[in-house]
Short mmCIF file of C-alpha atoms in Angstrom, two decimals:
data_model
loop_
_atom_site.label_atom_id
_atom_site.label_comp_id
_atom_site.label_asym_id
_atom_site.label_seq_id
_atom_site.Cartn_x
_atom_site.Cartn_y
_atom_site.Cartn_z
CA MET A 339 -26.83 19.69 43.09
CA THR A 340 -25.35 18.75 46.49
CA THR A 341 -28.44 16.79 47.35
CA THR A 342 -28.52 15.08 43.97
CA TYR A 343 -25.13 13.45 44.30
CA LYS A 344 -25.02 12.68 48.02
CA LYS A 345 -28.59 11.56 48.70
CA GLY A 346 -29.46 9.74 45.49
CA PHE A 347 -31.98 12.08 43.85
CA THR A 348 -32.09 12.75 40.14
CA LYS A 349 -31.68 16.17 38.56
CA ASP A 350 -35.30 16.12 37.38
CA GLU A 351 -36.54 15.44 40.92
CA ILE A 352 -34.58 18.38 42.27
CA TYR A 353 -35.50 20.63 39.35
CA GLN A 354 -39.25 19.99 39.32
CA ASN A 355 -40.13 18.67 42.81
CA VAL A 356 -37.78 20.51 45.17
CA TYR A 357 -36.58 23.91 43.91
CA PRO A 358 -40.05 25.32 43.00
CA LEU A 359 -41.33 24.72 46.55
CA TRP A 360 -39.20 27.53 47.95
CA ALA A 361 -41.08 30.18 45.95
CA TYR A 362 -44.47 28.83 47.07
CA ALA A 363 -43.36 28.60 50.71
CA HIS A 364 -41.91 32.11 50.60
CA LEU A 365 -45.21 33.39 49.21
CA ILE A 366 -47.38 31.65 51.81
CA PHE A 367 -45.26 32.70 54.79
CA SER A 368 -44.93 36.26 53.49
CA ILE A 369 -48.65 36.88 54.09
CA PRO A 370 -48.59 36.54 57.92
CA ILE A 371 -45.15 38.16 58.03
CA VAL A 372 -46.54 41.25 56.29
CA LEU A 373 -49.55 41.35 58.61
CA PHE A 374 -47.70 40.94 61.90
CA THR A 375 -44.16 42.32 61.44
CA ASP A 376 -45.00 45.90 62.43
CA TYR A 377 -47.55 44.83 65.03
CA LEU A 378 -45.07 42.54 66.79
CA ASN A 379 -42.31 45.17 66.59
CA PHE A 380 -40.07 42.97 64.38
CA LYS A 381 -38.30 41.02 67.15
CA PRO A 382 -40.44 37.83 67.26
CA ILE A 383 -40.08 37.59 63.48
CA LEU A 384 -36.30 37.51 63.94
CA LEU A 385 -36.77 34.52 66.25
CA ILE A 386 -38.93 32.77 63.65
CA GLU A 387 -36.20 33.31 61.05
CA SER A 388 -33.53 31.85 63.34
CA ILE A 389 -35.61 28.76 64.20
CA SER A 390 -36.45 28.22 60.53
CA LEU A 391 -32.77 28.26 59.59
CA ILE A 392 -32.03 25.71 62.31
CA ALA A 393 -34.83 23.49 60.98
CA THR A 394 -33.45 23.83 57.45
CA GLY A 395 -29.97 22.78 58.58
CA PHE A 396 -31.38 19.85 60.55
CA LEU A 397 -33.44 18.52 57.62
CA LEU A 398 -30.59 19.01 55.16
CA THR A 399 -28.17 17.16 57.44
CA PHE A 400 -30.31 14.24 58.60
CA GLY A 401 -33.02 14.01 55.94
CA ASN A 402 -32.63 11.30 53.31
CA SER A 403 -36.10 11.10 51.77
CA LEU A 404 -37.46 13.32 49.03
CA PHE A 405 -40.09 14.61 51.46
CA SER A 406 -37.47 15.78 53.98
CA ILE A 407 -35.54 17.59 51.26
CA GLN A 408 -38.77 19.21 50.09
CA MET A 409 -39.34 20.34 53.68
CA THR A 410 -35.98 22.14 53.59
CA GLN A 411 -37.46 24.40 50.93
CA ILE A 412 -40.51 25.02 53.13
CA THR A 413 -38.47 25.95 56.21
CA TYR A 414 -36.02 27.98 54.15
CA GLY A 415 -38.95 29.79 52.54
CA CYS A 416 -40.15 30.72 56.02
CA ALA A 417 -36.66 31.99 56.90
CA THR A 418 -36.27 34.12 53.77
CA SER A 419 -39.76 35.59 54.11
CA SER A 420 -38.78 36.68 57.64
CA GLU A 421 -35.69 38.55 56.43
CA ILE A 422 -37.67 41.77 55.98
CA ALA A 423 -37.86 42.09 59.77
CA PHE A 424 -34.08 42.34 60.06
CA MET A 425 -33.53 45.37 57.82
CA SER A 426 -36.82 46.97 58.88
CA TYR A 427 -35.81 46.70 62.54
CA LEU A 428 -32.43 48.31 61.83
CA TYR A 429 -34.04 51.19 59.92
CA THR A 430 -36.14 52.04 62.98
CA LYS A 431 -32.97 52.50 65.04
CA VAL A 432 -31.12 55.02 62.86
CA TYR A 433 -31.67 58.58 61.68
CA ASP A 434 -32.83 59.26 58.12
CA ASN A 435 -29.44 60.60 57.02
CA GLU A 436 -27.80 57.33 58.13
CA ILE A 437 -30.06 54.99 56.15
CA ALA A 438 -27.82 54.70 53.07
CA PHE A 439 -24.73 54.16 55.23
CA VAL A 440 -26.40 51.45 57.34
CA THR A 441 -27.82 49.76 54.22
CA GLY A 442 -24.41 49.52 52.58
CA ILE A 443 -22.62 48.34 55.73
CA ILE A 444 -25.14 45.65 56.71
CA ARG A 445 -25.58 44.24 53.22
CA GLY A 446 -21.82 44.38 52.67
CA VAL A 447 -21.06 42.50 55.89
CA ILE A 448 -23.63 39.83 55.02
CA LEU A 449 -22.01 39.33 51.61
CA LEU A 450 -18.51 39.23 53.11
CA SER A 451 -19.68 36.51 55.50
CA LYS A 452 -21.16 34.58 52.60
CA CYS A 453 -17.91 35.04 50.67
CA LEU A 454 -15.88 33.68 53.58
CA CYS A 455 -18.13 30.64 53.95
CA THR A 456 -18.07 29.96 50.21
CA SER A 457 -14.28 30.17 50.02
CA ILE A 458 -13.75 27.89 53.03
CA GLY A 459 -16.25 25.38 51.67
CA GLN A 460 -14.73 25.36 48.19
CA LEU A 461 -11.20 25.10 49.55
CA GLY A 462 -12.13 22.27 51.90
CA ILE A 463 -13.87 20.29 49.17
CA SER A 464 -11.10 20.88 46.60
CA LEU A 465 -8.35 19.80 49.02
CA LYS A 466 -10.53 16.96 50.35
CA TRP A 467 -10.36 18.19 53.93
CA PHE A 468 -14.05 17.32 54.35
CA ASP A 469 -17.06 16.30 52.29
CA LEU A 470 -20.41 17.93 51.59
CA THR A 471 -22.02 16.29 54.62
CA VAL A 472 -19.64 18.20 56.90
CA LEU A 473 -20.73 21.45 55.25
CA ASN A 474 -24.36 20.67 56.04
CA GLU A 475 -23.45 19.84 59.64
CA THR A 476 -21.45 23.08 59.94
CA THR A 477 -24.43 25.04 58.63
CA LEU A 478 -26.63 23.46 61.30
CA VAL A 479 -24.15 24.21 64.11
CA MET A 480 -23.69 27.85 63.05
CA SER A 481 -27.47 28.32 62.84
CA ILE A 482 -27.81 27.04 66.40
CA LEU A 483 -24.99 29.28 67.64
CA SER A 484 -26.69 32.35 66.15
CA LEU A 485 -29.86 31.78 68.19
CA PRO A 486 -28.54 33.31 71.47
CA PHE A 487 -27.72 36.57 69.65
CA VAL A 488 -31.32 36.76 68.45
CA LEU A 489 -32.50 36.21 72.02
CA PHE A 490 -30.20 39.02 73.20
CA ALA A 491 -31.91 41.36 70.73
CA ILE A 492 -35.41 40.26 71.77
CA PHE A 493 -34.85 40.22 75.55
CA PRO A 494 -32.08 42.76 76.23
CA ARG A 495 -33.31 43.56 79.73
CA ILE A 496 -33.10 39.92 80.78
CA CYS A 497 -29.85 39.09 78.99
CA PHE A 498 -28.02 42.21 80.16
CA LYS A 499 -29.62 42.71 83.58
CA LYS A 500 -26.30 43.07 85.40
CA ASP A 501 -24.96 45.56 82.91
CA LYS A 502 -28.10 47.60 83.36
CA LYS A 503 -27.55 47.77 87.12
CA LYS A 504 -23.99 48.90 86.60
CA ASN A 505 -25.18 51.62 84.27
CA VAL A 506 -27.64 52.84 86.90
CA ASN A 507 -24.72 53.39 89.27
CA LEU A 508 -23.01 55.54 86.68
CA ASN A 509 -25.79 58.08 86.34
CA ASN A 510 -23.41 60.88 87.27
CA ASP A 511 -21.57 60.41 84.02
CA ILE A 512 -22.61 63.37 81.85
CA GLY A 513 -21.80 61.63 78.58
CA GLU A 514 -23.97 58.66 79.51
CA ARG A 515 -26.87 60.90 80.48
CA GLU A 516 -26.64 62.66 77.12
CA SER A 517 -26.60 59.30 75.33
CA LEU A 518 -29.70 58.21 77.24
CA LYS A 519 -31.47 61.43 76.29
CA ILE A 520 -30.68 60.89 72.62
CA TYR A 521 -31.83 57.26 72.89
CA ASP A 522 -35.11 58.35 74.51
CA LYS A 523 -35.67 60.89 71.74
CA ILE A 524 -35.18 58.22 69.10
CA ASN A 525 -37.62 55.90 70.86
CA GLU A 526 -40.16 58.70 71.26
CA LYS A 527 -39.82 59.64 67.61
CA LYS A 528 -40.17 56.03 66.49
CA LYS A 529 -42.98 54.90 68.73
CA ARG A 530 -44.82 52.11 66.96
CA VAL A 531 -48.38 52.28 65.76
CA GLN A 532 -49.69 48.85 66.72
CA THR A 533 -52.87 47.73 65.04
CA LEU A 534 -53.98 44.51 63.38
CA ASN A 535 -56.19 46.42 60.94
CA PHE A 536 -54.29 46.08 57.67
CA ILE A 537 -56.35 48.78 55.94
CA GLU A 538 -55.59 51.27 58.71
CA ARG A 539 -51.88 50.55 58.44
CA ILE A 540 -51.94 51.01 54.66
CA LYS A 541 -53.82 54.28 55.15
CA TYR A 542 -51.23 55.38 57.71
CA VAL A 543 -48.41 54.68 55.24
CA LYS A 544 -50.25 56.64 52.54
CA ASP A 545 -50.90 59.62 54.82
CA ASN A 546 -47.28 59.78 55.99
CA LEU A 547 -45.61 59.17 52.63
CA SER A 548 -43.27 61.85 51.33
CA ASP A 549 -43.31 60.79 47.65
CA PRO A 550 -45.98 58.36 46.33
CA ILE A 551 -44.48 58.23 42.81
CA LEU A 552 -41.11 57.08 44.15
CA LEU A 553 -42.82 54.40 46.22
CA ILE A 554 -44.69 53.02 43.20
CA VAL A 555 -41.67 53.12 40.88
CA TRP A 556 -39.12 51.59 43.24
CA SER A 557 -41.54 48.99 44.63
CA SER A 558 -42.42 47.89 41.10
CA TRP A 559 -38.77 47.81 40.06
CA TRP A 560 -37.81 45.83 43.18
CA THR A 561 -40.62 43.31 42.67
CA ILE A 562 -39.94 42.62 38.99
CA THR A 563 -36.15 42.61 39.23
CA SER A 564 -35.94 40.48 42.37
CA ALA A 565 -38.41 37.89 41.08
CA LEU A 566 -36.44 37.39 37.85
CA ILE A 567 -33.04 37.45 39.56
CA TYR A 568 -34.20 34.90 42.17
CA GLN A 569 -35.31 32.64 39.33
CA MET A 570 -31.78 32.86 37.98
CA TYR A 571 -30.33 32.01 41.41
CA ASN A 572 -32.53 28.93 41.69
CA TYR A 573 -31.69 27.47 38.29
CA ILE A 574 -28.24 28.75 37.34
CA GLN A 575 -26.53 25.57 38.55
CA VAL A 576 -28.90 23.52 36.38
CA HIS A 577 -28.20 25.86 33.45
CA TRP A 578 -24.45 25.38 33.82
CA THR A 579 -24.56 21.56 33.91
CA PRO A 580 -24.77 20.92 30.12
CA LEU A 581 -22.23 23.70 29.45
CA GLN A 582 -19.72 22.00 31.75
CA LEU A 583 -19.76 18.69 29.87
CA GLU A 584 -17.11 19.98 27.45
CA SER A 585 -15.02 21.54 30.23
CA ILE A 586 -12.41 19.62 32.21
CA HIS A 587 -12.66 21.81 35.31
CA VAL A 588 -15.72 23.07 37.15
CA TYR A 589 -15.37 26.43 38.90
CA ASN A 590 -18.85 26.97 40.33
CA GLY A 591 -17.50 27.46 43.85
CA SER A 592 -14.82 29.89 42.71
CA VAL A 593 -17.41 31.84 40.73
CA GLU A 594 -19.62 32.16 43.82
CA PHE A 595 -16.59 33.34 45.81
CA ILE A 596 -15.77 36.07 43.27
CA ASN A 597 -19.45 36.87 42.93
CA THR A 598 -20.03 37.47 46.65
CA LEU A 599 -16.68 39.25 47.12
CA LEU A 600 -17.41 41.76 44.35
CA GLY A 601 -20.97 42.12 45.61
CA ALA A 602 -19.68 42.93 49.09
CA CYS A 603 -17.23 45.48 47.69
CA VAL A 604 -19.83 47.38 45.64
CA THR A 605 -22.35 47.28 48.49
CA LEU A 606 -19.82 48.60 51.00
CA SER A 607 -18.81 51.31 48.53
CA PHE A 608 -22.47 52.33 48.34
CA SER A 609 -22.34 53.28 52.03
CA ARG A 610 -19.62 55.86 51.27
CA LEU A 611 -21.32 57.49 48.27
CA LYS A 612 -23.00 60.83 48.94
CA ILE A 613 -25.39 60.88 45.99
CA ASN A 614 -29.03 61.90 45.84
CA TRP A 615 -30.26 58.67 44.23
CA LYS A 616 -33.88 59.86 44.25
CA LYS A 617 -32.96 62.46 41.64
CA TYR A 618 -31.86 59.74 39.19
CA THR A 619 -34.76 57.34 39.75
CA GLY A 620 -35.95 57.45 36.14
CA LEU A 621 -32.51 56.87 34.65
CA ILE A 622 -31.66 54.05 37.07
CA THR A 623 -34.88 52.09 36.62
CA ILE A 624 -34.92 52.45 32.82
CA PHE A 625 -31.27 51.69 32.06
CA SER A 626 -30.99 48.91 34.65
CA THR A 627 -33.93 46.99 33.17
CA ILE A 628 -32.54 47.44 29.65
CA LEU A 629 -29.14 46.23 30.87
CA PHE A 630 -30.65 43.18 32.57
CA SER A 631 -32.62 42.40 29.41
CA PHE A 632 -29.43 42.35 27.37
CA LEU A 633 -27.50 40.31 29.96
CA PHE A 634 -30.23 37.68 30.31
CA VAL A 635 -30.54 37.11 26.57
CA ALA A 636 -26.74 36.77 26.41
CA LEU A 637 -26.86 34.32 29.34
CA ALA A 638 -29.49 32.28 27.52
CA GLU A 639 -27.67 32.16 24.18
CA THR A 640 -24.06 31.61 25.18
CA THR A 641 -22.66 28.09 25.03
CA ASN A 642 -19.35 28.97 26.67
CA ILE A 643 -19.31 28.21 30.39
CA TYR A 644 -16.75 30.93 31.16
CA ILE A 645 -18.78 33.63 29.42
CA SER A 646 -21.80 32.37 31.34
CA TYR A 647 -19.83 32.72 34.59
CA ILE A 648 -18.93 36.33 33.74
CA LEU A 649 -22.51 37.24 32.80
CA TYR A 650 -23.80 35.72 36.04
CA ILE A 651 -21.35 37.77 38.10
CA ILE A 652 -22.20 41.01 36.27
CA ILE A 653 -25.94 40.45 36.76
CA ASN A 654 -25.57 39.66 40.45
CA VAL A 655 -23.16 42.50 41.32
CA THR A 656 -25.31 45.03 39.47
CA TYR A 657 -28.43 43.77 41.22
CA LEU A 658 -26.85 43.93 44.69
CA PHE A 659 -25.77 47.53 44.17
CA LEU A 660 -29.16 48.60 42.81
CA ILE A 661 -31.13 46.80 45.52
CA ALA A 662 -29.15 48.75 48.11
CA ILE A 663 -30.26 51.95 46.37
CA ALA A 664 -33.88 50.77 46.27
CA SER A 665 -34.05 49.78 49.93
CA SER A 666 -32.43 53.00 51.14
CA ILE A 667 -34.79 55.17 49.04
CA LEU A 668 -37.90 53.33 50.22
CA ALA A 669 -36.78 53.52 53.85
CA SER A 670 -36.19 57.27 53.51
CA ILE A 671 -39.60 58.16 52.02
CA VAL A 672 -41.73 55.94 54.28
CA ASP A 673 -42.57 56.79 57.89
CA VAL A 674 -40.77 54.58 60.38
CA ASN A 675 -44.06 52.93 61.42
CA GLY A 676 -44.66 51.81 57.84
CA ILE A 677 -41.26 50.43 56.86
CA GLY A 678 -42.11 46.86 57.83
CA ILE A 679 -45.37 46.75 55.91
CA VAL A 680 -43.86 48.36 52.78
CA PHE A 681 -40.93 45.94 52.71
CA GLY A 682 -43.32 43.11 53.48
CA VAL A 683 -45.66 43.95 50.62
CA VAL A 684 -42.70 44.21 48.24
CA SER A 685 -41.45 40.81 49.42
CA LEU A 686 -44.94 39.33 49.07
CA THR A 687 -45.49 40.63 45.54
CA THR A 688 -41.99 39.47 44.56
CA SER A 689 -42.77 35.98 45.81
CA LEU A 690 -46.17 36.05 44.11
CA LEU A 691 -44.62 36.96 40.76
CA GLN A 692 -41.91 34.33 41.15
CA SER A 693 -44.47 31.64 42.05
CA LEU A 694 -46.59 32.65 39.07
CA LEU A 695 -43.60 32.39 36.74
CA GLY A 696 -42.73 28.98 38.18
CA PHE A 697 -46.30 27.75 37.82
CA ILE A 698 -46.60 28.91 34.22
CA LEU A 699 -43.11 28.36 32.83
CA ILE A 700 -41.36 25.64 34.82
CA ASN A 701 -43.52 23.13 36.68
CA GLY A 702 -45.29 21.74 33.61
CA ASN A 703 -48.71 23.12 34.56
CA ILE A 704 -48.75 25.16 31.34
CA TRP A 705 -45.20 24.94 29.98
CA ALA A 706 -42.07 23.14 31.11
CA LEU A 707 -39.35 25.40 29.75
CA ASN A 708 -35.66 24.69 30.10
CA THR A 709 -33.33 27.27 31.65
CA LYS A 710 -32.34 28.74 28.30
CA GLN A 711 -35.98 29.43 27.46
CA GLN A 712 -36.61 30.76 30.98
CA PHE A 713 -33.80 33.30 30.73
CA SER A 714 -35.07 34.41 27.32
CA ILE A 715 -38.52 35.03 28.83
CA ASN A 716 -36.86 36.95 31.68
CA SER A 717 -35.08 39.11 29.13
CA LEU A 718 -38.38 39.91 27.43
CA ILE A 719 -40.02 40.82 30.76
CA PHE A 720 -37.15 43.18 31.59
CA LEU A 721 -37.51 44.83 28.17
CA LEU A 722 -41.24 45.35 28.64
CA SER A 723 -40.57 46.70 32.15
CA SER A 724 -38.15 49.27 30.76
CA ILE A 725 -40.88 50.53 28.41
CA ILE A 726 -43.27 50.88 31.36
CA PHE A 727 -40.66 52.82 33.36
CA ILE A 728 -40.05 55.10 30.36
CA ILE A 729 -43.78 55.89 30.21
CA ILE A 730 -43.91 56.53 33.97
CA SER A 731 -40.86 58.82 33.76
CA CYS A 732 -42.42 60.80 30.91
CA PHE A 733 -45.65 61.28 32.86
CA ASN A 734 -43.64 62.25 35.93
CA VAL A 735 -41.72 64.88 33.94
CA ILE A 736 -44.97 66.29 32.53
CA ILE A 737 -46.55 66.45 36.00
CA ASN A 738 -43.47 68.10 37.52
CA ASN A 739 -43.28 70.68 34.72
CA LYS A 740 -46.97 71.43 35.17
CA LYS A 741 -46.46 71.91 38.91
CA LYS A 742 -43.46 74.17 38.29
CA GLY A 743 -45.53 76.22 35.82
CA GLU A 744 -48.35 76.57 38.35
CA ILE A 745 -45.91 77.59 41.08
CA LYS A 746 -44.22 80.08 38.75
CA GLU A 747 -47.58 81.52 37.72
CA GLU A 748 -48.67 81.74 41.36
CA ASN A 749 -45.42 83.46 42.33
CA SER A 750 -45.82 85.88 39.42
CA THR A 751 -49.37 86.66 40.54
CA ASN A 752 -48.22 87.21 44.11
CA ILE A 753 -45.45 89.52 42.92
CA ASN A 754 -47.93 91.54 40.84
CA ILE A 755 -50.25 91.83 43.85
CA ILE A 756 -47.38 92.96 46.07
CA ASN A 757 -46.19 95.47 43.46
CA GLY A 758 -49.75 96.75 43.07
CA ARG A 759 -50.04 97.25 46.81
CA LYS A 760 -46.70 99.04 46.90
CA SER A 761 -47.79 101.33 44.03
CA LYS A 762 -51.06 102.09 45.82
CA VAL A 763 -49.22 102.93 49.05
CA ILE A 764 -46.76 105.16 47.17
CA LEU A 765 -49.62 106.92 45.37
CA GLN A 766 -51.49 107.50 48.61
CA HIS A 767 -48.33 108.82 50.24
CA SER A 768 -47.70 111.17 47.29
CA GLU A 769 -51.25 112.49 47.47
CA SER A 770 -50.92 113.20 51.21
CA VAL A 771 -47.61 115.02 50.68
CA PHE A 772 -49.12 117.08 47.83
CA LYS A 773 -52.08 118.06 50.00
CA GLU A 774 -49.75 119.19 52.80
CA LEU A 775 -47.76 121.36 50.37
CA ILE A 776 -50.95 123.00 49.12
#
């Protein structure tokens, strides 16, 4: 809505001609990102993300035509599709038992940063310290300032050449030598398999996968949930507009502040929890989709803006906690050389589903539903998803019980064979003793 008021566009132009473009752009850019992220060893993708964010800030600050604002959705779609490289790169640098901790910390810090920016922006606008144009300019400046840090990550040997020379002179330090040994072991363990053959990379992931069922379940859950939640993110401001007509005060900024703060808290708390989340996969996927179904239908039907605020916060905080669980589980069951492609495929399918929903339900190609109708459809999709996850869980239980029965039967057979051999040995020994006595 920032663009609507400051640059002269109508709500319908933003709703139908601007917002939907992000999903299409994210989908299109996700295809090359999936193909090249692992092959390029993540780092160039980080640079693409940084440049895309700078372009988004530039267009948002200086663009005044509808085309330039539409381009912000294109460049931002490129940036968001490149985000998979960030977490995938981090997962290749840590041990398996640190994945949950790193996931919680990184996602929590990102949310805390977002919370800080939201609070400063809301406070500045409320107290009239600056206007919305200044916020766009600040976004552009901060995006530019982040670029050197990306370059440091991509070219560490160039950026820290002097420090490297100093470290060479300290080779006598035992602690440093041990650290270098550990670092070399990590690099050796996580040596990348570089190939442009997509089929070979998929085959590699399959051959080095510890639990195929978990991969299917959590990837499906992530795709469906993220697509529907992202739809809510895109259109929640539009949904709130008619509800705010009867309210004197608008607290959208404050709601986003509380939303991101609580999200950061639950995500950081996830990093401290020592729970085997894999064990509860069935319960989490089933009950979370049922919960989201209930929350979305409530969000669609309520006419009270404050209840809508609360429902939005509950949905978002729950999603952020569960997505941390999903990403940590997927990273732990996939070989390090396949993390990028798995996350990329999940991102691609999420974008594909979101684009499909936008094409069918929003853009007027088949239907042009309002936000209330959209959220009702989302609720129905979540409900159907919960039924699918129930069926998958039942099949999984049957398969596991069958495997346990086979193992138990095999163990019983082995025990009988061993006992039979022991009895035979004892009998032979008894016969030899009897013969000696005779």
